Amino acid sequence: VETEQILSDVGIGKHVQHSAFVQIRGSVPLFWSQVTDAMVPKPDIVLYRFDPLSEATQTHLQNLLSRYASPIFLLDTMKKTEKRPRETKLGGEFWVVIDIIKKALEDEREQEHLELIQWDFNANKKKARDRLEDELTTL
């Protein structure tokens, strides 16, 4: 799902500034699966290791950079802690892959094009509304 917001600021005088924000909601760009079954409300997540160089993830991120320019903020809303690792396993692997991709970039300026932010949705939804709004504002 893609949502685009374009802002126009008339400012002072006749000068108008425009900025755009695109939000894409999607799946974690790794090879993984999760069997859905009515009998298992929280099925295991299975990671597949047939892309050891993370080429598919690199291609996906390069596509985003070419379509939308930089910076690209990757907001990881998966759980940070779980009794039985599911989302944490997938999120941990995603962080490893992004770190590898960033290290492979030529210089520090290119590395700044991708920023991964961890924000545990379930942990934060329990906060008081004003604290949650403050935290969302900083994101």
Short mmCIF file of C-alpha atoms in Angstrom, two decimals:
data_model
loop_
_atom_site.label_atom_id
_atom_site.label_comp_id
_atom_site.label_asym_id
_atom_site.label_seq_id
_atom_site.Cartn_x
_atom_site.Cartn_y
_atom_site.Cartn_z
CA VAL A 1 0.00 0.00 0.00
CA GLU A 2 1.47 3.34 -1.04
CA THR A 3 0.37 6.71 0.32
CA GLU A 4 1.75 10.01 -0.93
CA GLN A 5 1.38 13.37 0.72
CA ILE A 6 2.45 16.60 -0.99
CA LEU A 7 2.84 19.73 1.12
CA SER A 8 2.91 23.29 -0.18
CA ASP A 9 4.12 26.13 2.01
CA VAL A 10 3.34 29.58 0.68
CA GLY A 11 5.63 31.13 3.26
CA ILE A 12 6.52 34.80 3.01
CA GLY A 13 6.10 36.57 -0.29
CA LYS A 14 5.51 34.71 -3.52
CA HIS A 15 8.00 31.91 -2.87
CA VAL A 16 6.31 28.51 -2.54
CA GLN A 17 8.11 25.45 -1.23
CA HIS A 18 6.91 21.94 -1.96
CA SER A 19 7.82 18.71 -0.27
CA ALA A 20 6.54 15.18 -0.61
CA PHE A 21 6.31 12.21 1.69
CA VAL A 22 5.66 8.70 0.42
CA GLN A 23 4.79 5.89 2.79
CA ILE A 24 4.89 2.31 1.57
CA ARG A 25 3.49 -0.35 3.83
CA GLY A 26 4.80 -3.76 2.99
CA SER A 27 6.39 -6.96 4.03
CA VAL A 28 9.97 -7.45 5.20
CA PRO A 29 12.05 -7.81 2.00
CA LEU A 30 13.62 -11.15 2.90
CA PHE A 31 12.72 -14.68 1.87
CA TRP A 32 10.46 -16.01 4.61
CA SER A 33 7.12 -17.67 5.13
CA GLN A 34 4.50 -18.22 7.77
CA VAL A 35 1.93 -20.99 7.51
CA THR A 36 -1.53 -19.71 8.30
CA ASP A 37 -3.71 -22.18 10.13
CA ALA A 38 -6.79 -21.59 12.24
CA MET A 39 -5.44 -24.08 14.77
CA VAL A 40 -2.18 -22.17 15.26
CA PRO A 41 -2.92 -18.51 16.09
CA LYS A 42 0.76 -17.50 16.10
CA PRO A 43 2.58 -19.69 13.58
CA ASP A 44 6.37 -19.87 13.36
CA ILE A 45 8.21 -17.72 10.87
CA VAL A 46 10.57 -19.66 8.63
CA LEU A 47 13.55 -17.84 7.13
CA TYR A 48 15.04 -19.17 3.89
CA ARG A 49 18.78 -18.84 3.30
CA PHE A 50 18.98 -19.14 -0.48
CA ASP A 51 20.02 -15.49 -0.98
CA PRO A 52 23.25 -15.32 1.06
CA LEU A 53 24.33 -12.02 -0.54
CA SER A 54 20.92 -10.43 0.07
CA GLU A 55 20.70 -9.48 -3.59
CA ALA A 56 16.89 -9.43 -3.61
CA THR A 57 16.82 -7.03 -0.65
CA GLN A 58 19.50 -4.86 -2.28
CA THR A 59 17.52 -4.75 -5.52
CA HIS A 60 14.35 -3.81 -3.63
CA LEU A 61 16.09 -0.95 -1.79
CA GLN A 62 17.85 0.29 -4.95
CA ASN A 63 14.45 0.34 -6.64
CA LEU A 64 13.04 2.47 -3.81
CA LEU A 65 16.02 4.85 -4.01
CA SER A 66 15.68 5.24 -7.77
CA ARG A 67 11.90 5.80 -7.56
CA TYR A 68 11.78 8.12 -4.54
CA ALA A 69 15.31 9.47 -4.01
CA SER A 70 16.81 9.61 -0.56
CA PRO A 71 16.70 9.31 2.30
CA ILE A 72 14.76 6.08 2.69
CA PHE A 73 13.58 5.47 6.26
CA LEU A 74 12.81 1.83 7.03
CA LEU A 75 10.51 1.70 10.05
CA ASP A 76 10.70 -1.71 11.72
CA THR A 77 7.50 -2.12 13.76
CA MET A 78 8.11 -5.76 14.65
CA LYS A 79 8.22 -6.93 18.25
CA LYS A 80 11.56 -6.50 19.94
CA THR A 81 10.97 -9.17 22.60
CA GLU A 82 8.84 -12.29 22.55
CA LYS A 83 8.58 -15.38 24.69
CA ARG A 84 8.80 -17.51 21.56
CA PRO A 85 10.82 -15.82 18.79
CA ARG A 86 8.81 -15.13 15.66
CA GLU A 87 8.86 -11.46 14.68
CA THR A 88 12.09 -10.96 16.64
CA LYS A 89 13.80 -13.60 14.50
CA LEU A 90 12.66 -11.91 11.28
CA GLY A 91 13.47 -8.42 12.57
CA GLY A 92 16.93 -9.50 13.72
CA GLU A 93 17.74 -10.94 10.31
CA PHE A 94 16.46 -7.77 8.62
CA TRP A 95 18.80 -5.64 10.74
CA VAL A 96 21.74 -7.90 9.84
CA VAL A 97 20.94 -7.66 6.12
CA ILE A 98 20.55 -3.86 6.19
CA ASP A 99 23.85 -3.55 8.05
CA ILE A 100 25.58 -5.68 5.38
CA ILE A 101 24.04 -3.61 2.59
CA LYS A 102 25.05 -0.32 4.20
CA LYS A 103 28.64 -1.53 4.73
CA ALA A 104 28.82 -2.52 1.05
CA LEU A 105 27.98 1.01 -0.08
CA GLU A 106 30.89 3.03 -1.45
CA ASP A 107 31.03 5.93 0.98
CA GLU A 108 29.38 7.35 4.09
CA ARG A 109 27.09 9.64 2.08
CA GLU A 110 25.56 6.62 0.35
CA GLN A 111 25.18 4.87 3.70
CA GLU A 112 23.09 7.79 4.94
CA HIS A 113 20.53 7.12 2.18
CA LEU A 114 19.14 4.19 4.19
CA GLU A 115 18.10 4.54 7.80
CA LEU A 116 16.56 1.67 9.74
CA ILE A 117 14.50 2.68 12.76
CA GLN A 118 13.23 0.12 15.28
CA TRP A 119 9.90 0.96 16.88
CA ASP A 120 8.11 -1.88 18.67
CA PHE A 121 4.46 -1.20 17.86
CA ASN A 122 3.04 -3.56 20.49
CA ALA A 123 5.23 -2.18 23.30
CA ASN A 124 4.38 1.41 22.38
CA LYS A 125 0.63 1.01 21.95
CA LYS A 126 0.38 0.42 25.71
CA LYS A 127 1.77 3.88 26.51
CA ALA A 128 -0.41 6.76 27.60
CA ARG A 129 -1.76 8.70 24.63
CA ASP A 130 0.31 11.87 25.24
CA ARG A 131 3.55 9.87 25.62
CA LEU A 132 2.74 7.91 22.46
CA GLU A 133 2.08 11.11 20.50
CA ASP A 134 5.41 12.54 21.71
CA GLU A 135 7.26 9.42 20.61
CA LEU A 136 5.56 9.35 17.22
CA THR A 137 6.48 12.99 16.69
CA THR A 138 10.18 12.17 17.16
CA LEU A 139 9.98 9.46 14.51
#
